Coordinates of C-alpha atoms in Angstrom, one line a residue:
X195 CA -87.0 4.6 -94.9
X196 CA -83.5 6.1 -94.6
X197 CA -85.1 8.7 -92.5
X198 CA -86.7 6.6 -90.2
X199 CA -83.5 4.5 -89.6
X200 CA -82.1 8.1 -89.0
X201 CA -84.2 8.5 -86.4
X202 CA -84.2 5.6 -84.5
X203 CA -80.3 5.4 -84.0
X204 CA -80.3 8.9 -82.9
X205 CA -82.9 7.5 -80.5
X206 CA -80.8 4.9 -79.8
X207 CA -78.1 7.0 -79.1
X208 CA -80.3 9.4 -76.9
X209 CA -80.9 6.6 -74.5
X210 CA -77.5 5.6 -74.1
X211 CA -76.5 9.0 -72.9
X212 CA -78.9 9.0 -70.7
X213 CA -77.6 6.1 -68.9
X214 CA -74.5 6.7 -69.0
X215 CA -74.6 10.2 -67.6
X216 CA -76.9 8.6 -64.8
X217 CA -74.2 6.4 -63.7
X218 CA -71.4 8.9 -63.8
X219 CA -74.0 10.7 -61.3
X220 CA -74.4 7.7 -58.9
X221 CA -70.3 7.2 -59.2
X222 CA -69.7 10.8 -58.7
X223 CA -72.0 10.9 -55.4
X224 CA -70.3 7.1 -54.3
X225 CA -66.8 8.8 -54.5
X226 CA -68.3 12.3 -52.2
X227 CA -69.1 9.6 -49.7
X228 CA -65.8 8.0 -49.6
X229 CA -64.5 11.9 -49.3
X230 CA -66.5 12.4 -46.6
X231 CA -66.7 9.5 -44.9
X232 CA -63.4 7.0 -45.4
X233 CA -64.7 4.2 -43.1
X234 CA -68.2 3.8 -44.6
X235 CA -67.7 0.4 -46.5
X236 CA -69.6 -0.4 -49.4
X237 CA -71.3 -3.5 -49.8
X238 CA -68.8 -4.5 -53.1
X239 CA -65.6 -3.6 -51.1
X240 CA -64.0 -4.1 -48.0
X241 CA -61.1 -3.0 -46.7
X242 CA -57.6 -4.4 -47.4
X243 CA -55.3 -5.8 -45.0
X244 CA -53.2 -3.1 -44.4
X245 CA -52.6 0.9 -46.1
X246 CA -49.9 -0.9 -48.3
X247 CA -52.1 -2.8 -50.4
X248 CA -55.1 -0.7 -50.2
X249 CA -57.3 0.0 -53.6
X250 CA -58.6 3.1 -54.5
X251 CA -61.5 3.2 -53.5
X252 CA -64.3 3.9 -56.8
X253 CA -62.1 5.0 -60.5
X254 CA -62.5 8.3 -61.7
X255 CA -65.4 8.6 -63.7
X256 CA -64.5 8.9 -67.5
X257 CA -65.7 12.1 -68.8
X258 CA -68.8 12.4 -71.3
X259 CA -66.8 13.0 -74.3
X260 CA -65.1 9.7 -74.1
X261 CA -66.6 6.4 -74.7
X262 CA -66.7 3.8 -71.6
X263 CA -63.5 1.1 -73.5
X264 CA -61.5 4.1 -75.0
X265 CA -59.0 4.3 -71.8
X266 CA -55.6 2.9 -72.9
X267 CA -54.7 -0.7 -71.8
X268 CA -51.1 -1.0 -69.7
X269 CA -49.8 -3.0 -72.9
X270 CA -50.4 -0.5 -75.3
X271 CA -47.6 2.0 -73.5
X272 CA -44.7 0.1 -75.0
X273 CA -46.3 0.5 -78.5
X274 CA -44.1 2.8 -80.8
X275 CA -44.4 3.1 -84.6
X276 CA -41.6 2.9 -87.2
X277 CA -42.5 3.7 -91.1
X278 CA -45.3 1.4 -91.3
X279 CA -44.8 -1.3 -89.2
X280 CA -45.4 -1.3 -85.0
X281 CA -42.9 -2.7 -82.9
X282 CA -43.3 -3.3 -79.3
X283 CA -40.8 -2.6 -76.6
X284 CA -39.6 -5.1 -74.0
X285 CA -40.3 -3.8 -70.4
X286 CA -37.8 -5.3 -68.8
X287 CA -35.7 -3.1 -71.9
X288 CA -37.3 0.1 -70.7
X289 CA -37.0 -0.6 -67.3
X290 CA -32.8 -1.4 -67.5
X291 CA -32.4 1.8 -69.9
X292 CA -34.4 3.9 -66.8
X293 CA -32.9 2.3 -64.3
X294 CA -30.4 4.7 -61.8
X295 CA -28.2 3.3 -59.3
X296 CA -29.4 4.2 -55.7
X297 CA -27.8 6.9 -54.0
X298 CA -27.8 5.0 -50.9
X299 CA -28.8 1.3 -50.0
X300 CA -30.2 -0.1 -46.9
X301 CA -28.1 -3.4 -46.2
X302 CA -30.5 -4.9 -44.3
X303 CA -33.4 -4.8 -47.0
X304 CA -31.9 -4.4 -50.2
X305 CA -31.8 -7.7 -52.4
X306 CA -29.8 -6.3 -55.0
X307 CA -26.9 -5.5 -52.2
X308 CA -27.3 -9.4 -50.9
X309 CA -27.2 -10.6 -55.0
X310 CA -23.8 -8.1 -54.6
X311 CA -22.5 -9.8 -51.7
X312 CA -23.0 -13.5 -53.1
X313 CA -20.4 -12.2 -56.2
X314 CA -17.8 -10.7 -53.5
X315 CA -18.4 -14.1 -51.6
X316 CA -17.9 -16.0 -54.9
X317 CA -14.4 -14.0 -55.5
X318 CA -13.2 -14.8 -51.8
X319 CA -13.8 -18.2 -52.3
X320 CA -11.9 -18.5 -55.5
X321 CA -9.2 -17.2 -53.5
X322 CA -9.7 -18.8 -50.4
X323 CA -9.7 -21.9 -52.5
X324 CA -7.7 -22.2 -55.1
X325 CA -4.8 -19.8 -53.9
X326 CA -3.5 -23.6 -51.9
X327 CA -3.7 -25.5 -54.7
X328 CA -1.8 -23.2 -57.0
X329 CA 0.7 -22.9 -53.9
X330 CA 1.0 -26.5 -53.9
X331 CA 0.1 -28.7 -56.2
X332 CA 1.7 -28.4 -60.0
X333 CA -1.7 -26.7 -61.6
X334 CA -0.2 -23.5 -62.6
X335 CA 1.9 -23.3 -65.3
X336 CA 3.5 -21.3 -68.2
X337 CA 0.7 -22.7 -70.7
X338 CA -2.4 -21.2 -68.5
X339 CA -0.9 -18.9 -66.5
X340 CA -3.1 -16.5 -68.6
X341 CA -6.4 -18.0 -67.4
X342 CA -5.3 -17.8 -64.0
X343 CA -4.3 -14.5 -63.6
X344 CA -7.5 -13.3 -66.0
X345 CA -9.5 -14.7 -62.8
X346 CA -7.8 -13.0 -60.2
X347 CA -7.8 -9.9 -61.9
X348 CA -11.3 -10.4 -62.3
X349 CA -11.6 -11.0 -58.6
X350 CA -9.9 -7.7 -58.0
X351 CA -12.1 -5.9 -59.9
X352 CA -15.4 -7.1 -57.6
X353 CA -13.7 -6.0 -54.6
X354 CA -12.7 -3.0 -55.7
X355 CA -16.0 -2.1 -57.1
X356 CA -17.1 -3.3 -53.4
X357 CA -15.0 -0.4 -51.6
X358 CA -16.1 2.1 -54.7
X359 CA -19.7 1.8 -55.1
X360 CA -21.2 -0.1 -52.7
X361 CA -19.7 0.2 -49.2
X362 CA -20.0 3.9 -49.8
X363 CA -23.3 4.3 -50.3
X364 CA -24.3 1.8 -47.4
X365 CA -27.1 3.8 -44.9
X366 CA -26.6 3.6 -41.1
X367 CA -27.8 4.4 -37.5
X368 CA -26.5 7.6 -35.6
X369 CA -28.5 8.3 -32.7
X370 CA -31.5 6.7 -33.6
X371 CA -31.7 8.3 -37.0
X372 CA -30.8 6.5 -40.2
X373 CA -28.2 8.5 -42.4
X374 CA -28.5 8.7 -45.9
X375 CA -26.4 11.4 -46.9
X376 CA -23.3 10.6 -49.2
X377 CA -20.6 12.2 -47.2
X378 CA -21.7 11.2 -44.2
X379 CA -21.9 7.0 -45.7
X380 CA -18.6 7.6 -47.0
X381 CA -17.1 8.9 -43.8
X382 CA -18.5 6.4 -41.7
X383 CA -16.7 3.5 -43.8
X384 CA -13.7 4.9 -44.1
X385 CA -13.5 5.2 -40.3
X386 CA -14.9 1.8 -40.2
X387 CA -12.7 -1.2 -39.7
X388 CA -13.8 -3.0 -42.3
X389 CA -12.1 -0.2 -45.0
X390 CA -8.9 -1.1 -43.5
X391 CA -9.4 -5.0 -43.6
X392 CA -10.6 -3.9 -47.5
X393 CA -7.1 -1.6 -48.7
X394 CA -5.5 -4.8 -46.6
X395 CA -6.6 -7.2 -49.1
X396 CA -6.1 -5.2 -52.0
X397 CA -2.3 -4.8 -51.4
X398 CA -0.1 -4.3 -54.9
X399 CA 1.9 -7.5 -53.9
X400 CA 1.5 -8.6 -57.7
X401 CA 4.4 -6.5 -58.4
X402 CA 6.6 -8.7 -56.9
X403 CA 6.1 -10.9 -59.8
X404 CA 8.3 -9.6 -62.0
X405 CA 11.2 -10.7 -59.7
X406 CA 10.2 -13.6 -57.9
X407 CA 7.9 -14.6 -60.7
X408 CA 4.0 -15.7 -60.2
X409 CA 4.1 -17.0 -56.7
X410 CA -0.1 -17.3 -55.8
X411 CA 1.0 -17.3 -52.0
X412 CA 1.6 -13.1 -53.1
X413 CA -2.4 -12.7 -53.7
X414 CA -2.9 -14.2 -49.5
X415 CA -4.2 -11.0 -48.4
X416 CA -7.1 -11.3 -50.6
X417 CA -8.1 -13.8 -48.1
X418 CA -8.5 -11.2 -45.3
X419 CA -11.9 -10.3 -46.7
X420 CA -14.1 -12.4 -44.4
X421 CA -16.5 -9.5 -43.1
X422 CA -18.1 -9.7 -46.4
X423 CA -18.9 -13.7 -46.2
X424 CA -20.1 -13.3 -42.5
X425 CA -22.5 -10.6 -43.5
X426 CA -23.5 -12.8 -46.4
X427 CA -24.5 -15.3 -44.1
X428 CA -26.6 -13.0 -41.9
X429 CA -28.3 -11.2 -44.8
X430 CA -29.2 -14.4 -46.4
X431 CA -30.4 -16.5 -42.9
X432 CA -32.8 -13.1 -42.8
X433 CA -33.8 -13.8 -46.1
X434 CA -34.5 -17.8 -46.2
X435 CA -37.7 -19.5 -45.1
X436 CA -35.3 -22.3 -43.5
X437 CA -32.4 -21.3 -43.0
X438 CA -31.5 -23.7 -40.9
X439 CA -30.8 -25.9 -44.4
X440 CA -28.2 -23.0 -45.7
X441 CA -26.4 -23.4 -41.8
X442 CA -26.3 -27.2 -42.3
X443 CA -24.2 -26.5 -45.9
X444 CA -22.1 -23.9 -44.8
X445 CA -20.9 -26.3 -41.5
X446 CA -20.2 -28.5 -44.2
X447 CA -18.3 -26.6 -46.2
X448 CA -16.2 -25.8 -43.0
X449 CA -15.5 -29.1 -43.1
X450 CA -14.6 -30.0 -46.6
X451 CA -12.3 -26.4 -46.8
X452 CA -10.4 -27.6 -43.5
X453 CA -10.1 -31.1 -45.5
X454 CA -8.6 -29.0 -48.4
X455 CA -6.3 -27.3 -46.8
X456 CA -4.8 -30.4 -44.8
X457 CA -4.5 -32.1 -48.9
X458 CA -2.5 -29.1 -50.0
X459 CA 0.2 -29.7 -46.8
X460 CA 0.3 -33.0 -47.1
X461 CA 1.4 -32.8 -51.3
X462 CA 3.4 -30.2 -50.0
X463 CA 5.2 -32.2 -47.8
X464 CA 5.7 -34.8 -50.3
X465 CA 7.4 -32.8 -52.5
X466 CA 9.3 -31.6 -49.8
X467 CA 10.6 -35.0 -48.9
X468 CA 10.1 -36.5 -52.3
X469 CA 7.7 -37.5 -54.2
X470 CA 8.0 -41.5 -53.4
X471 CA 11.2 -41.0 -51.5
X472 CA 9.0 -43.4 -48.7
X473 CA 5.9 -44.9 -48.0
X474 CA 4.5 -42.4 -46.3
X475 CA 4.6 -39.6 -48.7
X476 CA 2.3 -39.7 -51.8
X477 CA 4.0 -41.8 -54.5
X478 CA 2.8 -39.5 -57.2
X479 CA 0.7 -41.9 -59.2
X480 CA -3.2 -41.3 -60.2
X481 CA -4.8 -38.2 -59.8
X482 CA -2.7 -36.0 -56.9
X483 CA -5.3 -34.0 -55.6
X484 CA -7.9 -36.7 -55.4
X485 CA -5.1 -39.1 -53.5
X486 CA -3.8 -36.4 -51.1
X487 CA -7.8 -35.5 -50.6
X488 CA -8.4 -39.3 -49.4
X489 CA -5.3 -39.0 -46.7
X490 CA -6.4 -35.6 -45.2
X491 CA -9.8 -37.4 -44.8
X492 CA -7.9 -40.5 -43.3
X493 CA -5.7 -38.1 -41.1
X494 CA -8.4 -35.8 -39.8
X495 CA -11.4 -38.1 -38.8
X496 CA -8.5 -40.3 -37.4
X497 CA -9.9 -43.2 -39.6
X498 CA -6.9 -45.2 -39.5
X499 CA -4.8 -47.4 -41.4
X500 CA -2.4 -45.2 -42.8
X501 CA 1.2 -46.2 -43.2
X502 CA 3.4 -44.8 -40.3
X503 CA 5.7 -41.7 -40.6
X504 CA 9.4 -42.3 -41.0
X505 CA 11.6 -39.4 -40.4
X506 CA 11.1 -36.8 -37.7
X507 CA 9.2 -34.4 -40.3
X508 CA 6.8 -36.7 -40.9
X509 CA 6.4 -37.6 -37.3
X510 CA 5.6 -33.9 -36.4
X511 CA 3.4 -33.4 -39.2
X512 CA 1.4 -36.6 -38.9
X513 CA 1.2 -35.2 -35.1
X514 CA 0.3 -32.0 -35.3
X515 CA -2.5 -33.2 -38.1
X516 CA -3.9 -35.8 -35.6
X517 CA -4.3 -33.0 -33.0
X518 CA -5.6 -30.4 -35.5
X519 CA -8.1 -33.2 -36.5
X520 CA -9.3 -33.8 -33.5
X521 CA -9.7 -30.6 -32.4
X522 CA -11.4 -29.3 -35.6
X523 CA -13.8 -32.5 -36.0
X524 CA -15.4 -32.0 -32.4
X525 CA -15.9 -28.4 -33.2
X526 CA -17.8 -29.4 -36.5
X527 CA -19.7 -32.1 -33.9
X528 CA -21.0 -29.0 -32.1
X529 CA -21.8 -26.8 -34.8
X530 CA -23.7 -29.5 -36.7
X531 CA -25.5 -30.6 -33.5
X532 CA -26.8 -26.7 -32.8
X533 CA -27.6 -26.5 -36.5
X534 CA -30.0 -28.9 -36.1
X535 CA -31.1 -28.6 -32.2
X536 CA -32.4 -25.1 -33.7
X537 CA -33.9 -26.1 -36.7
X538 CA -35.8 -28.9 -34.8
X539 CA -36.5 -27.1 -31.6
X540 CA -40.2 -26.4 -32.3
X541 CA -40.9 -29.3 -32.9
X542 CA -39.4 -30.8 -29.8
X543 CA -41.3 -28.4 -27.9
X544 CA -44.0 -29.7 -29.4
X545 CA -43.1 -33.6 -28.9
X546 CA -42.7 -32.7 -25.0
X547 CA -45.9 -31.0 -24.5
X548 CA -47.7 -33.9 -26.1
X549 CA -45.6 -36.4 -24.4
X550 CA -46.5 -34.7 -20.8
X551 CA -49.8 -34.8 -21.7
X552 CA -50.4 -38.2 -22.4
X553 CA -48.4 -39.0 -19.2
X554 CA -50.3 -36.6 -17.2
X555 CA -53.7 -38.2 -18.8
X556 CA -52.5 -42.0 -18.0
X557 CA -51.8 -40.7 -14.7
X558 CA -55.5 -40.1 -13.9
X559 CA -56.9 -43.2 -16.4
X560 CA -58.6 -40.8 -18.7
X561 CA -60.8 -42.9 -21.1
X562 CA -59.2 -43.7 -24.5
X563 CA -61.7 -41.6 -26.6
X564 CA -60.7 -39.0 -24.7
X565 CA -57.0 -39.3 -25.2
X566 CA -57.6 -39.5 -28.6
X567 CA -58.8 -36.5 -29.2
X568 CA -56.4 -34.7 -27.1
X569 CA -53.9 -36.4 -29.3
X570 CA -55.6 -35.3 -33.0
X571 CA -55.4 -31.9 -31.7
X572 CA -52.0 -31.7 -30.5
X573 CA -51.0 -33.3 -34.5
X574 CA -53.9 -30.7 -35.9
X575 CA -52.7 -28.0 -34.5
X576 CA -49.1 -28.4 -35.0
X577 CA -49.0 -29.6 -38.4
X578 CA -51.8 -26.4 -39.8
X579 CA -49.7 -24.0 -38.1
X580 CA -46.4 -25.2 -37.2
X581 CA -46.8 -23.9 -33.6
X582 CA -49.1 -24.5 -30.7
X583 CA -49.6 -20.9 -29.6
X584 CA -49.3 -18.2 -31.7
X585 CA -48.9 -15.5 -29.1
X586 CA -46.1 -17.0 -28.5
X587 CA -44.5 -16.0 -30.9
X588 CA -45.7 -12.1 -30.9
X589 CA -44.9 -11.6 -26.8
X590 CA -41.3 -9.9 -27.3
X591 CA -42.7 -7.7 -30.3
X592 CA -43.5 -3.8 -29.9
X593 CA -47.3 -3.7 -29.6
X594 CA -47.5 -1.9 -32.9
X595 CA -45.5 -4.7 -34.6
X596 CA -48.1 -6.9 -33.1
X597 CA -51.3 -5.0 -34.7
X598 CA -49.6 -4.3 -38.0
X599 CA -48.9 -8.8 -37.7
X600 CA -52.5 -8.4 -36.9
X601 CA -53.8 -6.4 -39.5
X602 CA -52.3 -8.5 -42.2
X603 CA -53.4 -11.9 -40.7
X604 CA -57.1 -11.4 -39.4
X605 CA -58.3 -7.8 -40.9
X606 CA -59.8 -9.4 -44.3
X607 CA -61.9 -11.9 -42.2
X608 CA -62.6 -9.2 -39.5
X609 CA -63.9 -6.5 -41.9
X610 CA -66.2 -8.9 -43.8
X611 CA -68.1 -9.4 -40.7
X612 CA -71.6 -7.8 -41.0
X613 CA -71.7 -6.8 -37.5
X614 CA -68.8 -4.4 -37.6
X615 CA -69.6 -3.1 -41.1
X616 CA -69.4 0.7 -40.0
X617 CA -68.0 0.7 -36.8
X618 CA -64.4 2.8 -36.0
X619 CA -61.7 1.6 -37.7
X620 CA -59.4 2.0 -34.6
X621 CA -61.6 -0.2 -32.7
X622 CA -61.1 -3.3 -35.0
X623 CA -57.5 -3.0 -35.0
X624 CA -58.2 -2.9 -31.0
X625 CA -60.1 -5.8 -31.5
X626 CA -57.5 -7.8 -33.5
X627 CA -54.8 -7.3 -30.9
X628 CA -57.3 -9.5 -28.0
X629 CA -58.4 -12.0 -30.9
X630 CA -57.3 -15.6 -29.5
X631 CA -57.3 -18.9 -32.4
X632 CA -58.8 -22.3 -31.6
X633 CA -58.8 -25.2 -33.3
X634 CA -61.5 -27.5 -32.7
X635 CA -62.4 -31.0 -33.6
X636 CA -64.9 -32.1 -36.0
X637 CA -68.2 -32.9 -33.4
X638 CA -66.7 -31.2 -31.0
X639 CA -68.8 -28.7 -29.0
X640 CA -68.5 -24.7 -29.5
X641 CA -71.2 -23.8 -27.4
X642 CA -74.2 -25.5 -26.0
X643 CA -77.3 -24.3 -25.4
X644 CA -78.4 -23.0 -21.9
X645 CA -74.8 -22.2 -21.4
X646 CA -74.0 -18.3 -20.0
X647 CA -72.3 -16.7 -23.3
X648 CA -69.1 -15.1 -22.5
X649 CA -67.5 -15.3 -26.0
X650 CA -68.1 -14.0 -29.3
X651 CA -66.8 -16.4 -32.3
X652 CA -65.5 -15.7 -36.3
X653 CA -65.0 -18.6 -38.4
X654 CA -61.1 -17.9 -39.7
X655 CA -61.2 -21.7 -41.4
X656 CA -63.8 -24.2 -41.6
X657 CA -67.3 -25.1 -41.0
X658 CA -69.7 -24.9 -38.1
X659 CA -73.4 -26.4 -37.9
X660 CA -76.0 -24.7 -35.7
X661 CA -78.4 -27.7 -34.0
X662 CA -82.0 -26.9 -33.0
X663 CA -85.3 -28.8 -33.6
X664 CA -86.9 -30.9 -30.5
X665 CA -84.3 -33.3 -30.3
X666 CA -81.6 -31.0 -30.6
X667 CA -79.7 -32.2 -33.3
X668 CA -81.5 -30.9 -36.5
X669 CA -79.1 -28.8 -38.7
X670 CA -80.4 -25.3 -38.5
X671 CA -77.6 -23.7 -40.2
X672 CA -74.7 -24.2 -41.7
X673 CA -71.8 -21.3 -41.0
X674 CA -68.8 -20.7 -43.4
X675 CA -65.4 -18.5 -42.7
X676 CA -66.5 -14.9 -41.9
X677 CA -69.6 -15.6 -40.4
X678 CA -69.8 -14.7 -36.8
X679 CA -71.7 -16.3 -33.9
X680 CA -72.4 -15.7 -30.1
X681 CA -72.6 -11.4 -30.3
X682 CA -75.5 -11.0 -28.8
X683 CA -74.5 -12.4 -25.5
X684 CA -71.5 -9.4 -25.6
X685 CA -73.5 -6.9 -26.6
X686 CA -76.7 -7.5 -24.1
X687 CA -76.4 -4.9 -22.0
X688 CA -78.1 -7.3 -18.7
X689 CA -75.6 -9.4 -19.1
X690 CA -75.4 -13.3 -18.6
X691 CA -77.3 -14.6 -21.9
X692 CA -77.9 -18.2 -22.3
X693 CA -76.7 -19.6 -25.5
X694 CA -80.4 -20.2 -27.8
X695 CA -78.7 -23.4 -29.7
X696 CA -75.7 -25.7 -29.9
X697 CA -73.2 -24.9 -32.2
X698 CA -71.1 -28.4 -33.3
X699 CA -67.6 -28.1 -35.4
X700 CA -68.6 -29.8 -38.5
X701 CA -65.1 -31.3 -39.6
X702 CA -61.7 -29.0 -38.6
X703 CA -62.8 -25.4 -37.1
X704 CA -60.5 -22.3 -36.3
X705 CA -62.2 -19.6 -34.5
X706 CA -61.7 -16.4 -33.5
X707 CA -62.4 -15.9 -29.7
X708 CA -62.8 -12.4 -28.4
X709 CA -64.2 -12.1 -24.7
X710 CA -67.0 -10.0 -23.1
X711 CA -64.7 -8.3 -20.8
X712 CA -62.0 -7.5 -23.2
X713 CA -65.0 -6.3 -26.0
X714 CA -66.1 -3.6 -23.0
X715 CA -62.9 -2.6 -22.3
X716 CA -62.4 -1.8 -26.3
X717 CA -65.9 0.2 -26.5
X718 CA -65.4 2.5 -23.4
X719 CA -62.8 4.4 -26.1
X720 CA -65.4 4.2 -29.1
X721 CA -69.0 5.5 -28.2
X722 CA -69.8 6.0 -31.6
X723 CA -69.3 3.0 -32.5
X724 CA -70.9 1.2 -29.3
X725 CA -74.2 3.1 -29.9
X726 CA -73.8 1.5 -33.4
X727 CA -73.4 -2.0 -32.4
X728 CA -76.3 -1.9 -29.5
X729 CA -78.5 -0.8 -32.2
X730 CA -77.6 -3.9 -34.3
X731 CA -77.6 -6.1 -31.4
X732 CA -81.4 -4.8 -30.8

């Protein structure tokens, strides 16, 4: 008995083998294909969008000494034993203990040098800020002087790490050519502008503190470091999906600053004249800041109802704020109002075409049906895609940025076509470049039969139904996203087929439309692959 169980494993095991190696041999001759061959497609894959995310395309075949399940799994890397216990590393541990600063950084791409910036903007700010108050309000005294200065120090230290670390290593253009050598970085900032504005606003002025004591107007030139909040704002608008809503807080914050500003005069001034001394200086009672806050508000918008200035000080002051207000509120006005015109300008477009259309359509009494349809189009269209015509957008591209925009967008459904399976890689990018979208409505007509076919169609999104029977309306076929419809008329080589059936949007359809003449003009290039698609056509 024990022999016989012997036996039939090893039988067992025999068999096994046998498959196994018989697969490795079908795998190994799969991957000689792909070797020879890259743009045979197989029918389990299909190419990715573009070369960035492309798979490999079959695994190496494990070798017969190792069992199918015996590769290690990703997890099992951060595995280490100690004595007789296992710990696991963190990977984010491994990955901060392996981690080297870049030797240079590309401003325009790098997150980590925005995530830098938003600290240097955070340190102008507290400056920018709070370098007023201290100047004019009573804040800042012997009992926290300590804190205060621990923050500006700490200020200090970001900007200088700024001018050390990063603006040095900072890539950029000479003659067309991107420079990413470290001398050549470090020369170009400190022949920049920008170095100068930075040793500027690091002047030793604290110094002076030891005789004239801690005066915060001393740290103003640490204010001079706006280049690095203006280039926040441009990395980060690159950055944001809608920027328009950062735009619409930083005008605000233009405002509130230039109402923070006006505060710290006007307590300034009180204490100049007196704190009480008449009723148009602040009487000192309540919270100062908040009080002085509510009459730069009242002074600036020109609100009103303020009591009137008495002495000739606080005649030219209350003057020049009026003017200053004036002037400064109109230009927040404009700001605000071009933050918005381009946030909503799309969508104006999109409110005048359909507008002119309706007029145009009233114009000539077009039926009401009619109308309405034109109308569920126009808010179809606009609200799947946020746009009317996507070329549009693409004219002022490079044509390669255009095919790579392309490839991304439309190569998953294009490659899953049957039709092309095959063909010349180069001639479906070709093909994606004079690819045009449609939207159509549900029941609306695609093509009808009889009709001379000039246009080839892919589903991208939705559902078409293909009517035949003797009343024309029987449901042949039902055709999902990928399918394709209407090649033979391109590929006929007489010319001028009638469309065989009607083809009837069954709810929402986008299709891809690619022309007769525009296909020819593609295959001229590609004989290969024209001889190919003829045959498939046949």
């Amino acid at each position: 008995r024990i022999g016989s169980a012997t036996s039939q494993s090893s039988a067992i095991i025999n068999t096994r083998l046998q498959e196994l190696v018989k697969l490795f041999k079908e795998r190994t001759e799969k991957v000689k294909e792909k070797l020879t061959d890259p743009d045979v497609t197989s029918d389990e894959e299909s190419p990715a969008a573009s070369p960035a995310k492309l798979a490999p395309a079959a695994a190496p075949a494990p070798s017969p000494g190792k069992e199918p399940g015996g590769d290690k799994l990703p997890g099992d890397e951060h595995y280490c034993e100690m004595l007789c216990c296992t710990f696991k590393y963190r990977p984010w541990l491994d990955r901060l203990k392996n981690y080297q600063f870049p030797s240079s950084i590309d401003p325009l791409t790098n997150l980590m040098y925005v995530l830098w910036l938003f600290f240097v903007v955070m340190a102008w700010n507290w400056n920018c800020w709070l370098i007023p108050v201290r100047w004019a309000f009573p804040y800042q005294t012997p009992a926290n002087i300590h804190c205060w200065l621990l923050m500006d120090y700490l200020c200090d230290l970001i900007y200088l790490l700024d001018i050390l670390v990063f603006q040095t290593r900072l890539q950029f253009v000479r003659g067309g050519d991107i420079i990413t050598d470290k001398k050549a970085m470090k020369e170009n900032y400190l022949r920049s502008q920008r170095f100068k504005m930075d040793v500027v606003c690091l002047l030793p002025l604290d110094f002076f503190y030891f005789k004239v004591g801690v005066n915060p107007l001393l740290r103003f030139p640490r204010c001079l470091k706006y280049m690095a909040f203006f280039e926040f704002n441009n990395r980060l608008e690159a950055i944001l999906s809608k920027a328009y809503i950062y735009r619409v807080i930083r005008t605000t914050a233009y405002l509130l600053y230039s109402l923070h500003v006006n505060s710290c005069l006007y307590y300034w001034a009180s204490a100049y004249e007196g704190l009480g001394s008449t009723t148009w200086v602040y009487d000192g009672e309540g919270n100062s800041y908040i009080r002085c806050y509510y009459w730069a508000v009242k002074t600036l918008i020109t609100i009103g109802g303020l009591p009137d200035p008495k002495t000739l000080f606080e005649i030219v002051f209350q003057l020049l704020n009026y003017f200053t207000g004036v002037f400064a509120f109109s230009i927040m006005i404009g700001q605000m109002r071009d933050v918005v015109g381009a946030a909503t300008a799309g969508q104006t477009y999109y409110r005048s075409c359909m507008d002119s259309t309706i007029k145009y359509m009233n114009f000539y009494k077009i039926p009401k049906t009619v109308q309405n349809r034109v109308k569920t189009w126009y808010e179809y269209t606009w609200h799947s895609q946020g746009m009317l015509d996507e070329s549009e957008l693409l004219v002022q591209l490079p044509d390669k940025m255009r095919l790579d925009i392309a490839i991304d967008v439309n190569y998953n459904i294009v490659s899953k076509v049957a039709l092309f399976q095959g063909c010349d890689r180069q001639m479906i990018f070709d093909m994606l470049k004079r690819l045009r979208s449609v939207v159509y409505l549900p029941n609306d007509y695609v093509c009808k039969k009889g009709e001379i076919g000039r246009e080839m169609y892919i589903i991208q999104a939705g559902q078409v139904q293909v009517l035949g029977g003797p009343d024309g309306k029987t449901v042949l076929v039902t055709l999902k996203p990928g399918s394709v419809f209407g090649e033979i008329s391109l590929l006929a080589a007489g010319g001028g087929n009638r469309r065989t059936a009607n083809v009837v949007a069954h709810g929402f359809a986008n299709l891809f439309i690619l022309d007769k003449k525009d296909l020819n003009e593609i295959l001229v290039h590609y004989p290969e692959s024209q001889k190919l698609l003829r045959k498939k056509a046949k």
